[in-house]
Amino acid sequence: MVYKNHPMVSRVVFGRGSFNQLEEILTPKRNGRNAPFIFYVDDVFKGNHWLTSRIRLSYKDKIIYVPTTEEPKTSQIDDLVEDIILEFSELPSGIIGIGGGSVMDMAKAVSLMLTNKGESKDYQGWDLIKNPAIYHVGIPTISGTGAEVSRTTILTGPERKLGINSDLTPFDQVILDPELTKDVPKNQWFYTGMDCFIHCVESLKGTYLNAFSQSFGEKAYALCKEIFLEDHLSKEDAQDKLMMASWHGGMSIAYSQVGVAHAMSYGLGYLLGVKHGIGNCIVFDHLEEYYPEDVALFKKMKAKHNIKLPKGICKDLGDNEINKMIDVALSLEPLWENALGKHWKTIATREKLLALYKKM
Ligand code: NAD
Ligand code: ZN
């Protein structure tokens, strides 16, 4: 048995208002006036003085607002990298991502692709990255994905939706300021929060489970139950706790894997562009066969927060399209093996997946 030697985020700040320290954290990392800091910021914050006034630009630093209606694509990363190379005479001092999983993944991918030749699609997979990334910083403004701690950046490429998984992917610095999540719309709060809940379930109920993953997973699972099912938390406490749940959920899958919901949600994402959080919810809602108690809890949470999920999103799809979705889902072998064990192929058949997709 060879055990994975896992990289981690090297520095983390936690606390309400810690975002105020951004400038003092970045300053020592500046490599002179021609090496800018590039800030990718979710465009929902455009014109939001409360947030953007705390991003102080010096020399050639630049803020780039990015839309998040669609999840990051490999072609988009390649364009962002090219823009930087054309505009500046030196490599940036740092890349900072301020937003949800989409923007944090963009920041990770750009920082890697600035120092690794070629196109980002060629690095989708495991351990294909050769050179260290540019210094990169993640600042979540919505909690749940665990993208702030993970060693992957999930991209949709021409052939597949798959992460650039590598030891060089994790952030050098993360700023966890729960106050930044205060204006997240309720539905989105639920979808991205449930991504965390589902990470925990898939990790805790998986065959890859070990004490490392379990210890993080159980903590995050308990926090999710407290946040989504109980009534005693203040708004602030709930924001603080969800940010830590996201972190722990991410740590839990670091040493195990996700499962059925994620595999099938990748299919929906690839073919229909359904986003990660809501896609996981749509799938998980139909997985009582695999995760009976947790799907029951999920339905309780959904009812408590009055969340209505879209229905019938696959009903008009043709055979070719459904088949493509099944291909994408089944190609994620480690997820299925984690969920169902070594003989997963006898359980997760094409017919089974077809029947499930038809219900969604
Ligand atoms: P997101 O980043 O797409 O953001 C969702 C929505 O919330 C957007 O409309 C955004 O504008 C809005 N938003 C974010 N912060 C806000 C705020 N403070 N106030 C108001 N609105 C706000 O969604 P997400 O669920 O955080 O991330 C999904 C992405 O993360 C997917 O691309 C998925 O593939 C990726 N992901 C990555 C990992 C990883 O380990 N790298 C893990 C899970 C998911
Ligand atoms: Zn997820």
CSV table of C-alpha atoms and ligand atoms in Angstrom, one decimal:
chain,number,residue,atom,x,y,z
A,1,MET,CA,0.0,0.0,0.0
A,2,VAL,CA,1.3,3.4,-1.0
A,3,TYR,CA,-0.2,6.3,1.0
A,4,LYS,CA,-0.8,9.6,-0.6
A,5,ASN,CA,1.4,12.4,0.6
A,6,HIS,CA,-1.2,15.1,0.6
A,7,PRO,CA,-0.5,18.8,0.0
A,8,MET,CA,-2.5,21.4,1.9
A,9,VAL,CA,-3.3,25.1,1.9
A,10,SER,CA,-0.2,26.5,3.5
A,11,ARG,CA,-1.8,29.6,5.1
A,12,VAL,CA,-5.3,30.4,6.2
A,13,VAL,CA,-6.9,33.4,7.9
A,14,PHE,CA,-10.3,32.9,9.5
A,15,GLY,CA,-12.6,35.6,10.9
A,16,ARG,CA,-15.4,38.1,10.2
A,17,GLY,CA,-13.7,41.1,8.6
A,18,SER,CA,-10.4,39.3,7.9
A,19,PHE,CA,-10.8,40.3,4.3
A,20,ASN,CA,-9.6,43.8,5.5
A,21,GLN,CA,-6.1,42.2,5.8
A,22,LEU,CA,-5.9,41.4,2.1
A,23,GLU,CA,-3.4,44.1,1.3
A,24,GLU,CA,-1.0,43.3,4.2
A,25,ILE,CA,-1.1,39.6,3.3
A,26,LEU,CA,-0.3,40.3,-0.4
A,27,THR,CA,2.3,43.0,0.0
A,28,PRO,CA,5.3,40.8,0.9
A,29,LYS,CA,4.5,38.6,-2.1
A,30,ARG,CA,5.0,41.3,-4.7
A,31,ASN,CA,7.8,40.7,-7.1
A,32,GLY,CA,8.4,44.3,-8.2
A,33,ARG,CA,6.3,46.8,-10.1
A,34,ASN,CA,6.0,44.9,-13.3
A,35,ALA,CA,4.6,41.8,-11.8
A,36,PRO,CA,1.0,42.6,-11.0
A,37,PHE,CA,-1.6,41.0,-8.7
A,38,ILE,CA,-4.5,39.8,-10.8
A,39,PHE,CA,-7.9,39.7,-9.0
A,40,TYR,CA,-10.6,37.6,-10.5
A,41,VAL,CA,-13.8,38.7,-8.8
A,42,ASP,CA,-17.3,37.3,-9.4
A,43,ASP,CA,-19.2,39.9,-11.4
A,44,VAL,CA,-22.0,39.9,-8.9
A,45,PHE,CA,-19.7,42.2,-6.9
A,46,LYS,CA,-19.3,44.7,-9.7
A,47,GLY,CA,-20.1,48.2,-8.2
A,48,ASN,CA,-20.2,46.7,-4.7
A,49,HIS,CA,-18.1,49.3,-2.9
A,50,TRP,CA,-18.3,47.4,0.4
A,51,LEU,CA,-16.3,44.6,-1.1
A,52,THR,CA,-14.2,46.1,-3.9
A,53,SER,CA,-13.0,49.1,-1.9
A,54,ARG,CA,-10.9,46.7,0.1
A,55,ILE,CA,-9.0,45.5,-3.0
A,56,ARG,CA,-6.3,48.1,-3.3
A,57,LEU,CA,-4.6,48.2,-6.6
A,58,SER,CA,-0.9,49.3,-7.0
A,59,TYR,CA,1.3,49.6,-10.1
A,60,LYS,CA,-0.1,47.3,-12.7
A,61,ASP,CA,-2.6,45.3,-10.6
A,62,LYS,CA,-5.9,44.6,-12.2
A,63,ILE,CA,-9.4,43.5,-11.2
A,64,ILE,CA,-11.1,41.2,-13.8
A,65,TYR,CA,-14.8,40.6,-13.2
A,66,VAL,CA,-16.0,37.2,-14.3
A,67,PRO,CA,-19.5,36.1,-15.0
A,68,THR,CA,-20.5,32.8,-13.3
A,69,THR,CA,-23.6,32.0,-15.2
A,70,GLU,CA,-21.6,29.1,-16.6
A,71,GLU,CA,-19.0,27.0,-14.9
A,72,PRO,CA,-15.3,27.5,-16.0
A,73,LYS,CA,-14.2,26.1,-19.4
A,74,THR,CA,-10.8,25.1,-20.5
A,75,SER,CA,-11.0,27.5,-23.5
A,76,GLN,CA,-11.9,30.4,-21.1
A,77,ILE,CA,-8.8,29.6,-18.9
A,78,ASP,CA,-6.6,29.5,-22.0
A,79,ASP,CA,-7.9,33.0,-23.0
A,80,LEU,CA,-7.4,34.5,-19.6
A,81,VAL,CA,-3.8,33.2,-19.5
A,82,GLU,CA,-3.2,34.6,-23.0
A,83,ASP,CA,-4.6,38.0,-22.0
A,84,ILE,CA,-2.1,38.1,-19.1
A,85,ILE,CA,0.8,37.1,-21.2
A,86,LEU,CA,0.1,39.6,-23.9
A,87,GLU,CA,-0.6,42.5,-21.5
A,88,PHE,CA,2.3,42.2,-19.0
A,89,SER,CA,6.0,42.0,-19.5
A,90,GLU,CA,6.4,39.8,-16.4
A,91,LEU,CA,4.5,36.9,-14.9
A,92,PRO,CA,2.1,38.1,-12.2
A,93,SER,CA,3.1,38.2,-8.5
A,94,GLY,CA,-0.1,36.5,-7.6
A,95,ILE,CA,-3.6,35.4,-8.8
A,96,ILE,CA,-6.5,36.0,-6.4
A,97,GLY,CA,-9.9,34.4,-6.8
A,98,ILE,CA,-12.8,36.1,-5.0
A,99,GLY,CA,-16.1,34.3,-5.4
A,100,GLY,CA,-17.6,30.8,-5.2
A,101,GLY,CA,-16.3,27.5,-6.5
A,102,SER,CA,-16.3,28.8,-10.1
A,103,VAL,CA,-14.1,31.8,-9.5
A,104,MET,CA,-11.8,30.0,-7.1
A,105,ASP,CA,-11.3,27.3,-9.7
A,106,MET,CA,-10.6,29.9,-12.4
A,107,ALA,CA,-7.9,31.4,-10.2
A,108,LYS,CA,-6.3,28.1,-9.5
A,109,ALA,CA,-6.4,27.1,-13.2
A,110,VAL,CA,-4.9,30.4,-14.4
A,111,SER,CA,-2.1,30.3,-11.8
A,112,LEU,CA,-1.2,26.8,-13.0
A,113,MET,CA,-1.4,27.5,-16.7
A,114,LEU,CA,0.8,30.5,-16.5
A,115,THR,CA,3.7,28.3,-15.7
A,116,ASN,CA,2.7,25.1,-17.6
A,117,LYS,CA,3.0,25.1,-21.4
A,118,GLY,CA,0.1,24.3,-23.7
A,119,GLU,CA,-3.6,24.1,-23.3
A,120,SER,CA,-5.5,23.5,-20.0
A,121,LYS,CA,-7.5,20.6,-21.5
A,122,ASP,CA,-4.2,18.6,-21.7
A,123,TYR,CA,-3.9,18.8,-17.9
A,124,GLN,CA,-7.4,17.5,-17.0
A,125,GLY,CA,-6.8,14.4,-15.1
A,126,TRP,CA,-4.5,13.4,-12.3
A,127,ASP,CA,-1.0,14.6,-11.6
A,128,LEU,CA,-0.2,15.9,-15.1
A,129,ILE,CA,1.0,19.4,-14.0
A,130,LYS,CA,4.8,19.7,-14.0
A,131,ASN,CA,5.7,23.2,-12.8
A,132,PRO,CA,4.7,25.0,-9.6
A,133,ALA,CA,1.9,27.6,-10.1
A,134,ILE,CA,2.1,31.3,-9.6
A,135,TYR,CA,1.3,32.3,-6.0
A,136,HIS,CA,-2.5,31.9,-5.7
A,137,VAL,CA,-5.0,33.0,-3.1
A,138,GLY,CA,-8.6,31.8,-2.6
A,139,ILE,CA,-11.3,33.9,-1.0
A,140,PRO,CA,-14.7,32.2,-0.9
A,141,THR,CA,-17.8,34.4,-0.9
A,142,ILE,CA,-20.2,31.4,-0.7
A,143,SER,CA,-19.7,28.3,1.2
A,144,GLY,CA,-20.0,24.6,0.4
A,145,THR,CA,-17.8,23.4,-2.5
A,146,GLY,CA,-14.6,22.9,-0.6
A,147,ALA,CA,-12.8,24.4,-3.6
A,148,GLU,CA,-10.9,26.5,-1.1
A,149,VAL,CA,-9.1,23.4,0.3
A,150,SER,CA,-9.1,21.0,-2.6
A,151,ARG,CA,-6.3,19.9,-4.9
A,152,THR,CA,-8.4,20.2,-8.0
A,153,THR,CA,-9.9,22.8,-10.3
A,154,ILE,CA,-12.9,21.5,-12.2
A,155,LEU,CA,-13.1,22.5,-15.8
A,156,THR,CA,-15.4,21.7,-18.7
A,157,GLY,CA,-13.2,20.8,-21.7
A,158,PRO,CA,-14.0,19.8,-25.3
A,159,GLU,CA,-14.2,16.1,-24.3
A,160,ARG,CA,-15.0,16.0,-20.6
A,161,LYS,CA,-15.8,17.7,-17.4
A,162,LEU,CA,-12.8,16.8,-15.2
A,163,GLY,CA,-10.5,18.5,-12.7
A,164,ILE,CA,-6.9,19.4,-13.0
A,165,ASN,CA,-5.9,17.3,-9.9
A,166,SER,CA,-2.4,17.9,-8.7
A,167,ASP,CA,-0.2,18.6,-5.7
A,168,LEU,CA,0.4,22.1,-7.1
A,169,THR,CA,-3.3,23.0,-7.4
A,170,PRO,CA,-4.1,23.9,-3.7
A,171,PHE,CA,-4.0,27.6,-2.8
A,172,ASP,CA,-1.0,29.1,-1.1
A,173,GLN,CA,-3.3,31.3,1.0
A,174,VAL,CA,-7.0,31.3,1.8
A,175,ILE,CA,-8.9,34.0,3.5
A,176,LEU,CA,-12.1,32.8,5.2
A,177,ASP,CA,-14.2,35.7,6.0
A,178,PRO,CA,-17.8,34.5,6.6
A,179,GLU,CA,-19.1,38.0,6.3
A,180,LEU,CA,-18.5,37.9,2.6
A,181,THR,CA,-21.3,35.4,2.3
A,182,LYS,CA,-24.0,37.7,3.7
A,183,ASP,CA,-25.8,38.5,0.4
A,184,VAL,CA,-25.9,35.0,-1.1
A,185,PRO,CA,-29.4,34.4,-2.4
A,186,LYS,CA,-31.3,31.8,-0.5
A,187,ASN,CA,-31.7,29.1,-3.2
A,188,GLN,CA,-28.0,29.4,-4.1
A,189,TRP,CA,-27.1,29.2,-0.4
A,190,PHE,CA,-29.0,25.9,-0.2
A,191,TYR,CA,-27.6,24.4,-3.4
A,192,THR,CA,-24.0,25.2,-2.6
A,193,GLY,CA,-24.5,24.2,1.0
A,194,MET,CA,-25.9,20.9,0.0
A,195,ASP,CA,-22.8,20.3,-2.1
A,196,CYS,CA,-21.0,20.2,1.3
A,197,PHE,CA,-23.7,17.9,2.8
A,198,ILE,CA,-23.4,15.6,-0.2
A,199,HIS,CA,-19.6,15.5,0.0
A,200,CYS,CA,-19.9,14.3,3.6
A,201,VAL,CA,-22.5,11.7,2.8
A,202,GLU,CA,-20.6,10.3,-0.1
A,203,SER,CA,-17.4,10.3,1.9
A,204,LEU,CA,-18.9,8.8,5.0
A,205,LYS,CA,-20.9,6.1,3.2
A,206,GLY,CA,-18.1,5.3,0.8
A,207,THR,CA,-15.9,2.2,0.7
A,208,TYR,CA,-12.8,4.3,0.8
A,209,LEU,CA,-13.6,5.7,4.2
A,210,ASN,CA,-10.8,5.9,6.7
A,211,ALA,CA,-10.3,7.7,10.1
A,212,PHE,CA,-8.8,10.8,8.4
A,213,SER,CA,-11.8,11.3,6.1
A,214,GLN,CA,-14.3,10.3,8.7
A,215,SER,CA,-13.1,12.8,11.3
A,216,PHE,CA,-13.5,15.7,8.9
A,217,GLY,CA,-16.7,14.3,7.3
A,218,GLU,CA,-18.5,13.7,10.6
A,219,LYS,CA,-17.7,17.3,11.8
A,220,ALA,CA,-19.0,18.8,8.5
A,221,TYR,CA,-22.0,16.5,8.5
A,222,ALA,CA,-23.0,17.6,12.1
A,223,LEU,CA,-22.5,21.3,11.2
A,224,CYS,CA,-24.7,20.9,8.1
A,225,LYS,CA,-27.5,19.3,10.2
A,226,GLU,CA,-27.3,22.1,12.7
A,227,ILE,CA,-27.4,24.8,10.0
A,228,PHE,CA,-30.0,23.3,7.8
A,229,LEU,CA,-32.3,21.6,10.2
A,230,GLU,CA,-32.2,23.5,13.5
A,231,ASP,CA,-33.4,27.0,14.4
A,232,HIS,CA,-31.1,28.2,17.2
A,233,LEU,CA,-28.3,29.7,15.2
A,234,SER,CA,-27.9,33.4,14.6
A,235,LYS,CA,-27.4,34.4,10.9
A,236,GLU,CA,-23.7,35.1,11.7
A,237,ASP,CA,-23.1,31.8,13.5
A,238,ALA,CA,-24.7,30.0,10.6
A,239,GLN,CA,-22.4,31.7,8.1
A,240,ASP,CA,-19.3,31.0,10.2
A,241,LYS,CA,-20.3,27.4,10.6
A,242,LEU,CA,-21.1,26.8,7.0
A,243,MET,CA,-17.7,28.2,6.0
A,244,MET,CA,-16.0,25.7,8.3
A,245,ALA,CA,-18.3,22.9,7.2
A,246,SER,CA,-17.2,23.5,3.6
A,247,TRP,CA,-13.6,23.3,4.6
A,248,HIS,CA,-14.0,20.1,6.6
A,249,GLY,CA,-16.2,18.6,3.8
A,250,GLY,CA,-13.4,19.3,1.3
A,251,MET,CA,-10.8,17.8,3.7
A,252,SER,CA,-12.9,14.7,4.1
A,253,ILE,CA,-13.0,14.0,0.3
A,254,ALA,CA,-9.3,14.8,0.0
A,255,TYR,CA,-8.5,11.4,1.4
A,256,SER,CA,-11.5,9.5,0.0
A,257,GLN,CA,-13.8,10.3,-2.9
A,258,VAL,CA,-17.3,11.5,-3.7
A,259,GLY,CA,-19.9,9.1,-5.0
A,260,VAL,CA,-23.1,8.5,-7.1
A,261,ALA,CA,-24.6,12.0,-6.9
A,262,HIS,CA,-21.4,13.6,-8.1
A,263,ALA,CA,-20.9,11.1,-10.9
A,264,MET,CA,-24.4,11.6,-12.2
A,265,SER,CA,-24.3,15.4,-11.7
A,266,TYR,CA,-21.2,15.6,-13.9
A,267,GLY,CA,-23.3,14.0,-16.6
A,268,LEU,CA,-26.0,16.7,-16.2
A,269,GLY,CA,-23.3,19.4,-16.1
A,270,TYR,CA,-21.5,18.2,-19.2
A,271,LEU,CA,-24.6,17.8,-21.4
A,272,LEU,CA,-27.1,20.3,-20.1
A,273,GLY,CA,-24.9,22.8,-18.4
A,274,VAL,CA,-26.6,22.2,-15.1
A,275,LYS,CA,-24.4,23.7,-12.4
A,276,HIS,CA,-22.7,21.7,-9.8
A,277,GLY,CA,-24.7,22.6,-6.7
A,278,ILE,CA,-28.2,22.4,-8.1
A,279,GLY,CA,-27.2,19.4,-10.2
A,280,ASN,CA,-26.1,17.5,-7.1
A,281,CYS,CA,-29.4,18.3,-5.5
A,282,ILE,CA,-31.4,17.2,-8.5
A,283,VAL,CA,-29.6,13.8,-8.5
A,284,PHE,CA,-29.4,13.3,-4.8
A,285,ASP,CA,-33.2,13.7,-4.4
A,286,HIS,CA,-33.5,10.4,-6.3
A,287,LEU,CA,-30.8,8.3,-4.6
A,288,GLU,CA,-32.8,6.8,-1.7
A,289,GLU,CA,-31.7,3.4,-2.9
A,290,TYR,CA,-28.0,4.2,-2.2
A,291,TYR,CA,-28.2,6.7,0.7
A,292,PRO,CA,-31.6,6.1,2.3
A,293,GLU,CA,-31.3,8.0,5.6
A,294,ASP,CA,-29.4,10.9,4.1
A,295,VAL,CA,-31.8,11.4,1.2
A,296,ALA,CA,-34.6,11.5,3.8
A,297,LEU,CA,-32.7,14.2,5.7
A,298,PHE,CA,-32.1,16.0,2.5
A,299,LYS,CA,-35.8,16.0,1.7
A,300,LYS,CA,-36.5,17.4,5.2
A,301,MET,CA,-34.0,20.2,4.6
A,302,LYS,CA,-35.5,21.0,1.3
A,303,ALA,CA,-39.0,21.2,2.8
A,304,LYS,CA,-37.8,23.3,5.7
A,305,HIS,CA,-36.3,25.9,3.4
A,306,ASN,CA,-39.1,25.7,0.9
A,307,ILE,CA,-36.7,24.7,-2.0
A,308,LYS,CA,-38.3,23.6,-5.2
A,309,LEU,CA,-36.0,21.7,-7.5
A,310,PRO,CA,-36.6,21.7,-11.3
A,311,LYS,CA,-38.3,18.5,-12.6
A,312,GLY,CA,-38.3,16.7,-15.9
A,313,ILE,CA,-35.0,18.1,-17.1
A,314,CYS,CA,-34.1,14.9,-18.9
A,315,LYS,CA,-37.5,13.9,-20.2
A,316,ASP,CA,-37.1,15.4,-23.7
A,317,LEU,CA,-33.6,14.1,-24.3
A,318,GLY,CA,-32.9,11.7,-27.2
A,319,ASP,CA,-31.1,8.4,-26.8
A,320,ASN,CA,-27.8,9.8,-28.0
A,321,GLU,CA,-27.9,12.6,-25.5
A,322,ILE,CA,-28.8,10.3,-22.6
A,323,ASN,CA,-26.1,7.9,-23.7
A,324,LYS,CA,-23.5,10.6,-23.7
A,325,MET,CA,-24.6,11.6,-20.2
A,326,ILE,CA,-24.3,8.0,-19.0
A,327,ASP,CA,-20.8,7.8,-20.6
A,328,VAL,CA,-19.7,10.9,-18.7
A,329,ALA,CA,-21.1,9.6,-15.4
A,330,LEU,CA,-19.7,6.0,-15.8
A,331,SER,CA,-16.2,7.3,-16.8
A,332,LEU,CA,-15.7,8.5,-13.3
A,333,GLU,CA,-14.7,5.1,-12.1
A,334,PRO,CA,-13.2,6.0,-8.7
A,335,LEU,CA,-16.4,7.7,-7.7
A,336,TRP,CA,-18.4,4.5,-8.4
A,337,GLU,CA,-15.9,2.3,-6.8
A,338,ASN,CA,-16.0,4.4,-3.7
A,339,ALA,CA,-19.8,4.4,-3.6
A,340,LEU,CA,-20.5,0.8,-4.5
A,341,GLY,CA,-17.3,-1.2,-4.0
A,342,LYS,CA,-15.1,-3.2,-6.4
A,343,HIS,CA,-18.0,-4.8,-8.2
A,344,TRP,CA,-19.8,-1.5,-8.9
A,345,LYS,CA,-20.2,-2.4,-12.6
A,346,THR,CA,-22.8,-5.0,-11.8
A,347,ILE,CA,-24.8,-2.5,-9.9
A,348,ALA,CA,-24.4,0.8,-11.8
A,349,THR,CA,-25.5,-0.6,-15.2
A,350,ARG,CA,-26.4,1.6,-18.1
A,351,GLU,CA,-30.1,0.6,-17.7
A,352,LYS,CA,-30.0,1.7,-14.0
A,353,LEU,CA,-28.5,5.1,-14.9
A,354,LEU,CA,-31.0,5.5,-17.7
A,355,ALA,CA,-33.9,4.8,-15.3
A,356,LEU,CA,-32.5,7.3,-12.8
A,357,TYR,CA,-31.9,10.1,-15.3
A,358,LYS,CA,-35.4,9.6,-16.7
A,359,LYS,CA,-36.8,10.4,-13.3
A,360,MET,CA,-34.9,13.7,-13.0
B,1,NAD,P1,-20.6,29.6,-8.1
B,1,NAD,O1,-19.2,30.0,-7.9
B,1,NAD,O2,-21.0,29.3,-9.5
B,1,NAD,O3,-21.6,30.8,-7.6
B,1,NAD,C1,-23.0,30.6,-7.6
B,1,NAD,C2,-23.7,31.8,-7.6
B,1,NAD,O4,-23.6,32.5,-6.4
B,1,NAD,C3,-23.2,32.8,-8.7
B,1,NAD,O5,-24.3,33.3,-9.4
B,1,NAD,C4,-22.5,33.9,-7.9
B,1,NAD,O6,-22.6,35.1,-8.6
B,1,NAD,C5,-23.3,33.9,-6.6
B,1,NAD,N1,-22.6,34.4,-5.5
B,1,NAD,C6,-21.4,34.0,-5.0
B,1,NAD,N2,-21.1,34.6,-3.9
B,1,NAD,C7,-22.1,35.5,-3.7
B,1,NAD,C8,-22.3,36.5,-2.7
B,1,NAD,N3,-21.5,36.7,-1.6
B,1,NAD,N4,-23.4,37.3,-2.8
B,1,NAD,C9,-24.3,37.1,-3.8
B,1,NAD,N5,-24.1,36.1,-4.8
B,1,NAD,C10,-23.0,35.4,-4.7
B,1,NAD,O7,-21.1,28.4,-7.3
B,1,NAD,P2,-20.5,27.4,-6.3
B,1,NAD,O8,-21.5,26.4,-6.0
B,1,NAD,O9,-19.7,28.0,-5.2
B,1,NAD,O10,-19.4,26.7,-7.2
B,1,NAD,C11,-19.7,25.8,-8.2
B,1,NAD,C12,-18.4,25.5,-9.0
B,1,NAD,O11,-17.4,25.0,-8.1
B,1,NAD,C13,-18.6,24.6,-10.1
B,1,NAD,O12,-17.9,25.1,-11.2
B,1,NAD,C14,-17.9,23.3,-9.6
B,1,NAD,O13,-17.4,22.5,-10.6
B,1,NAD,C15,-16.9,23.8,-8.7
B,1,NAD,N6,-16.4,22.9,-7.6
B,1,NAD,C16,-15.1,22.8,-7.4
B,1,NAD,C17,-14.6,22.0,-6.4
B,1,NAD,C18,-13.2,21.9,-6.2
B,1,NAD,O14,-12.7,21.2,-5.4
B,1,NAD,N7,-12.4,22.6,-7.0
B,1,NAD,C19,-15.5,21.3,-5.6
B,1,NAD,C20,-16.9,21.4,-5.9
B,1,NAD,C21,-17.3,22.3,-6.9
B,2,ZN,ZN,-19.2,18.8,-5.0
